Amino acid sequence: MTHSINFWAVVPAAGVGKRMNADRPKQYLELAGKTVIEHTLLRLLSAGVFAAVAVAISNEDPYWPGLEVSAHERIITAAGGKERADSVLSALKSIRALASDDDWVLVHDAARPCVTASDIRHLIDSLQKDEVGGILALSSHDTLKNVQGDSIAGTLDRTHIWRALTPQMFRYGLLKSALEAAEGNPAITDEASALELQGLKPKIVEGRPDNIKITRPEDLALAQFYMEHQND
Ligand code: C5P
């Protein structure tokens, strides 16, 4: 029997964001009249492709229940984990009864509020016939150095170096089993790396440079600038 393939969004949002030096996790800082995470979730919800959005939230998070979006009918709240990969796995388990192994999951950082519907569509259109899936990524315009201590040990060949962004898009069953196999491995800083450990070769799809991750205080002003100039 065939069934239609669903798309699910998974948002790890259980980090503390130490590099922001703020009084609260970075996803709760204000940006253009809303919190960072509200922008992110509202953009995913309005993209018109996701059956639901599973969000991983820390058990000690006092801010989440106060946001209107936390009660949205297509938002599912899951417990956060120790590392990003643990949070993603927890969110995947929260939709286990709803998702099929061959459904697509797009994992997107809570801290990337400038994601556009056009980038989401571009990723889906590029990969939905693919066996494995892949990620949005950006090539590097800067020359990249391998640094040991405070000196340069070499220059990388930047034609082969890309920066991994999100969303990262994989089949539900494959992603869940790859993350389970990699549990506790500190080298898993994104979903693609868990699939790479299985010997698979995720694709890259060139993303937009305005899909920045809020990491340092000055990123909020940059995100606001991008939002004011985006039209899709
Ligand atoms: O810290 P970093 O910017 O790499 O985090 C990327 C995303 O992973 C953020 O949205 C953060 O909230 C999330 N995260 C998580 N659980 C953790 C650590 C990070 O959901 N234990």
GROMACS .gro file of C-alpha atoms and ligand atoms in nm:
model
  253
    1MET     CA    1   0.000   0.000   0.000
    2THR     CA    2   0.133   0.346  -0.083
    3HIS     CA    3   0.087   0.650   0.134
    4SER     CA    4   0.165   1.015   0.079
    5ILE     CA    5   0.497   1.140   0.212
    6ASN     CA    6   0.473   1.397   0.490
    7PHE     CA    7   0.722   1.669   0.579
    8TRP     CA    8   0.805   1.740   0.944
    9ALA     CA    9   1.013   2.020   1.094
   10VAL     CA   10   1.231   1.954   1.398
   11VAL     CA   11   1.371   2.251   1.591
   12PRO     CA   12   1.639   2.200   1.857
   13ALA     CA   13   1.587   2.490   2.100
   14ALA     CA   14   1.736   2.363   2.425
   15GLY     CA   15   2.074   2.535   2.411
   16VAL     CA   16   2.187   2.811   2.644
   17GLY     CA   17   2.391   3.016   2.393
   18LYS     CA   18   2.689   3.097   2.615
   19ARG     CA   19   2.858   3.311   2.348
   20MET     CA   20   2.576   3.570   2.370
   21ASN     CA   21   2.664   3.669   2.730
   22ALA     CA   22   2.294   3.746   2.781
   23ASP     CA   23   2.062   3.698   3.081
   24ARG     CA   24   1.857   3.435   2.894
   25PRO     CA   25   1.909   3.172   2.620
   26LYS     CA   26   1.963   3.343   2.285
   27GLN     CA   27   1.640   3.209   2.133
   28TYR     CA   28   1.447   3.426   2.380
   29LEU     CA   29   1.622   3.754   2.299
   30GLU     CA   30   1.409   4.014   2.126
   31LEU     CA   31   1.443   4.079   1.756
   32ALA     CA   32   1.208   4.310   1.563
   33GLY     CA   33   0.928   4.291   1.821
   34LYS     CA   34   0.934   3.913   1.883
   35THR     CA   35   1.168   3.658   2.035
   36VAL     CA   36   1.416   3.488   1.802
   37ILE     CA   37   1.240   3.151   1.837
   38GLU     CA   38   0.897   3.300   1.753
   39HIS     CA   39   1.034   3.433   1.424
   40THR     CA   40   1.186   3.094   1.347
   41LEU     CA   41   0.872   2.894   1.427
   42LEU     CA   42   0.631   3.133   1.257
   43ARG     CA   43   0.839   3.115   0.940
   44LEU     CA   44   0.836   2.733   0.948
   45LEU     CA   45   0.461   2.721   1.022
   46SER     CA   46   0.379   2.963   0.742
   47ALA     CA   47   0.599   2.785   0.483
   48GLY     CA   48   0.295   2.569   0.408
   49VAL     CA   49   0.478   2.234   0.393
   50PHE     CA   50   0.500   2.090   0.744
   51ALA     CA   51   0.244   1.856   0.903
   52ALA     CA   52   0.384   1.968   1.242
   53VAL     CA   53   0.690   2.129   1.399
   54ALA     CA   54   0.851   1.936   1.688
   55VAL     CA   55   1.046   2.169   1.919
   56ALA     CA   56   1.298   2.043   2.178
   57ILE     CA   57   1.288   2.259   2.491
   58SER     CA   58   1.496   2.231   2.808
   59ASN     CA   59   1.308   2.109   3.118
   60GLU     CA   60   1.440   2.413   3.303
   61ASP     CA   61   1.313   2.661   3.044
   62PRO     CA   62   1.075   2.914   3.208
   63TYR     CA   63   1.016   3.118   2.889
   64TRP     CA   64   0.861   2.868   2.645
   65PRO     CA   65   0.516   2.819   2.810
   66GLY     CA   66   0.466   3.198   2.806
   67LEU     CA   67   0.489   3.221   2.426
   68GLU     CA   68   0.163   3.206   2.232
   69VAL     CA   69   0.326   2.990   1.963
   70SER     CA   70   0.391   2.710   2.220
   71ALA     CA   71   0.014   2.637   2.213
   72HIS     CA   72  -0.015   2.637   1.832
   73GLU     CA   73  -0.201   2.330   1.700
   74ARG     CA   74   0.091   2.226   1.476
   75ILE     CA   75   0.361   2.269   1.745
   76ILE     CA   76   0.470   1.960   1.942
   77THR     CA   77   0.695   2.017   2.246
   78ALA     CA   78   0.964   1.758   2.328
   79ALA     CA   79   1.223   1.746   2.607
   80GLY     CA   80   1.565   1.888   2.526
   81GLY     CA   81   1.883   1.681   2.563
   82LYS     CA   82   2.241   1.729   2.677
   83GLU     CA   83   2.377   1.805   2.329
   84ARG     CA   84   2.208   1.934   2.013
   85ALA     CA   85   2.195   1.580   1.867
   86ASP     CA   86   2.019   1.452   2.184
   87SER     CA   87   1.759   1.728   2.149
   88VAL     CA   88   1.698   1.638   1.783
   89LEU     CA   89   1.660   1.269   1.869
   90SER     CA   90   1.413   1.351   2.147
   91ALA     CA   91   1.205   1.562   1.904
   92LEU     CA   92   1.210   1.277   1.649
   93LYS     CA   93   1.084   1.034   1.915
   94SER     CA   94   0.799   1.276   2.000
   95ILE     CA   95   0.653   1.230   1.649
   96ARG     CA   96   0.721   0.854   1.630
   97ALA     CA   97   0.350   0.764   1.629
   98LEU     CA   98   0.276   1.019   1.354
   99ALA     CA   99   0.569   0.989   1.114
  100SER     CA  100   0.660   0.710   0.870
  101ASP     CA  101   1.018   0.601   0.813
  102ASP     CA  102   1.017   0.743   0.462
  103ASP     CA  103   0.868   1.082   0.557
  104TRP     CA  104   1.108   1.376   0.527
  105VAL     CA  105   1.232   1.566   0.833
  106LEU     CA  106   1.383   1.913   0.804
  107VAL     CA  107   1.590   1.997   1.114
  108HIS     CA  108   1.631   2.371   1.166
  109ASP     CA  109   1.814   2.563   1.442
  110ALA     CA  110   1.592   2.777   1.666
  111ALA     CA  111   1.869   3.036   1.643
  112ARG     CA  112   1.822   3.088   1.263
  113PRO     CA  113   1.522   3.323   1.250
  114CYS     CA  114   1.586   3.460   0.899
  115VAL     CA  115   1.511   3.132   0.718
  116THR     CA  116   1.292   3.194   0.412
  117ALA     CA  117   1.016   2.993   0.246
  118SER     CA  118   1.220   3.017  -0.076
  119ASP     CA  119   1.521   2.841   0.085
  120ILE     CA  120   1.293   2.571   0.233
  121ARG     CA  121   1.129   2.511  -0.108
  122HIS     CA  122   1.469   2.510  -0.282
  123LEU     CA  123   1.600   2.242  -0.041
  124ILE     CA  124   1.288   2.027  -0.082
  125ASP     CA  125   1.275   2.064  -0.462
  126SER     CA  126   1.644   1.973  -0.490
  127LEU     CA  127   1.636   1.666  -0.264
  128GLN     CA  128   1.295   1.501  -0.258
  129LYS     CA  129   1.398   1.247  -0.524
  130ASP     CA  130   1.730   1.182  -0.345
  131GLU     CA  131   1.801   0.855  -0.162
  132VAL     CA  132   1.979   1.010   0.138
  133GLY     CA  133   1.892   1.382   0.163
  134GLY     CA  134   2.119   1.674   0.242
  135ILE     CA  135   2.166   2.021   0.379
  136LEU     CA  136   2.169   2.389   0.294
  137ALA     CA  137   2.528   2.511   0.284
  138LEU     CA  138   2.739   2.807   0.178
  139SER     CA  139   3.077   2.809   0.007
  140SER     CA  140   3.349   3.011   0.176
  141HIS     CA  141   3.459   3.341   0.022
  142ASP     CA  142   3.741   3.388   0.271
  143THR     CA  143   4.072   3.203   0.259
  144LEU     CA  144   4.064   2.944   0.539
  145LYS     CA  145   4.356   2.870   0.773
  146ASN     CA  146   4.439   2.567   0.983
  147VAL     CA  147   4.555   2.724   1.312
  148GLN     CA  148   4.756   2.550   1.586
  149GLY     CA  149   4.793   2.761   1.901
  150ASP     CA  150   4.824   3.116   1.767
  151SER     CA  151   5.003   3.040   1.440
  152ILE     CA  152   4.902   2.920   1.096
  153ALA     CA  153   4.985   2.558   1.022
  154GLY     CA  154   4.844   2.558   0.669
  155THR     CA  155   4.586   2.688   0.422
  156LEU     CA  156   4.282   2.479   0.334
  157ASP     CA  157   4.169   2.428  -0.025
  158ARG     CA  158   3.851   2.632  -0.004
  159THR     CA  159   3.705   2.487  -0.324
  160HIS     CA  160   3.619   2.180  -0.114
  161ILE     CA  161   3.506   2.362   0.203
  162TRP     CA  162   3.143   2.453   0.266
  163ARG     CA  163   2.970   2.593   0.577
  164ALA     CA  164   2.682   2.376   0.696
  165LEU     CA  165   2.355   2.563   0.755
  166THR     CA  166   2.006   2.441   0.838
  167PRO     CA  167   1.749   2.315   0.746
  168GLN     CA  168   1.907   1.971   0.704
  169MET     CA  169   1.669   1.728   0.532
  170PHE     CA  170   1.668   1.350   0.582
  171ARG     CA  171   1.424   1.059   0.589
  172TYR     CA  172   1.272   1.007   0.936
  173GLY     CA  173   1.386   0.644   0.977
  174LEU     CA  174   1.738   0.697   0.846
  175LEU     CA  175   1.798   1.009   1.056
  176LYS     CA  176   1.664   0.851   1.374
  177SER     CA  177   1.876   0.537   1.339
  178ALA     CA  178   2.189   0.740   1.248
  179LEU     CA  179   2.146   0.962   1.556
  180GLU     CA  180   2.082   0.658   1.778
  181ALA     CA  181   2.399   0.490   1.648
  182ALA     CA  182   2.599   0.811   1.716
  183GLU     CA  183   2.461   0.880   2.066
  184GLY     CA  184   2.727   1.031   2.296
  185ASN     CA  185   2.970   1.104   2.010
  186PRO     CA  186   3.087   1.468   2.053
  187ALA     CA  187   3.179   1.493   1.682
  188ILE     CA  188   2.809   1.502   1.586
  189THR     CA  189   2.743   1.876   1.564
  190ASP     CA  190   2.484   1.850   1.288
  191GLU     CA  191   2.255   1.584   1.139
  192ALA     CA  192   2.465   1.530   0.827
  193SER     CA  193   2.765   1.421   1.039
  194ALA     CA  194   2.556   1.139   1.191
  195LEU     CA  195   2.471   1.013   0.839
  196GLU     CA  196   2.833   1.052   0.726
  197LEU     CA  197   2.935   0.818   1.013
  198GLN     CA  198   2.707   0.557   0.855
  199GLY     CA  199   2.911   0.585   0.535
  200LEU     CA  200   2.639   0.786   0.356
  201LYS     CA  201   2.703   1.096   0.145
  202PRO     CA  202   2.448   1.373   0.209
  203LYS     CA  203   2.412   1.633  -0.069
  204ILE     CA  204   2.472   2.003  -0.035
  205VAL     CA  205   2.229   2.259  -0.172
  206GLU     CA  206   2.348   2.618  -0.191
  207GLY     CA  207   2.155   2.828   0.061
  208ARG     CA  208   2.104   3.201   0.105
  209PRO     CA  209   2.366   3.396   0.303
  210ASP     CA  210   2.097   3.579   0.504
  211ASN     CA  211   2.009   3.252   0.686
  212ILE     CA  212   2.246   3.339   0.970
  213LYS     CA  213   2.272   3.174   1.311
  214ILE     CA  214   2.241   3.411   1.606
  215THR     CA  215   2.561   3.340   1.798
  216ARG     CA  216   2.712   3.671   1.913
  217PRO     CA  217   2.540   3.994   2.030
  218GLU     CA  218   2.605   4.179   1.701
  219ASP     CA  219   2.418   3.905   1.507
  220LEU     CA  220   2.083   4.043   1.633
  221ALA     CA  221   2.133   4.374   1.450
  222LEU     CA  222   2.239   4.188   1.136
  223ALA     CA  223   1.933   3.960   1.153
  224GLN     CA  224   1.707   4.265   1.191
  225PHE     CA  225   1.870   4.424   0.885
  226TYR     CA  226   1.814   4.107   0.678
  227MET     CA  227   1.451   4.076   0.792
  228GLU     CA  228   1.377   4.433   0.687
  229HIS     CA  229   1.516   4.360   0.339
  230GLN     CA  230   1.371   4.014   0.274
  231ASN     CA  231   1.060   3.983   0.062
  232ASP     CA  232   0.999   3.609   0.062
  233C5P     O1  233   2.487   2.644   2.024
  233C5P     P1  234   2.447   2.632   1.881
  233C5P     O2  235   2.419   2.766   1.818
  233C5P     O3  236   2.535   2.546   1.796
  233C5P     O4  237   2.306   2.556   1.884
  233C5P     C1  238   2.235   2.525   1.766
  233C5P     C2  239   2.090   2.490   1.803
  233C5P     O5  240   2.087   2.372   1.882
  233C5P     C3  241   2.022   2.601   1.885
  233C5P     O6  242   1.893   2.622   1.830
  233C5P     C4  243   2.020   2.542   2.026
  233C5P     O7  244   1.909   2.587   2.104
  233C5P     C5  245   2.008   2.393   1.998
  233C5P     N1  246   2.058   2.306   2.108
  233C5P     C6  247   1.970   2.213   2.166
  233C5P     N2  248   2.012   2.133   2.270
  233C5P     C7  249   2.137   2.144   2.318
  233C5P     C8  250   2.229   2.237   2.260
  233C5P     C9  251   2.185   2.316   2.154
  233C5P     O8  252   1.853   2.202   2.124
  233C5P     N3  253   2.174   2.066   2.421
   0.00000   0.00000   0.00000
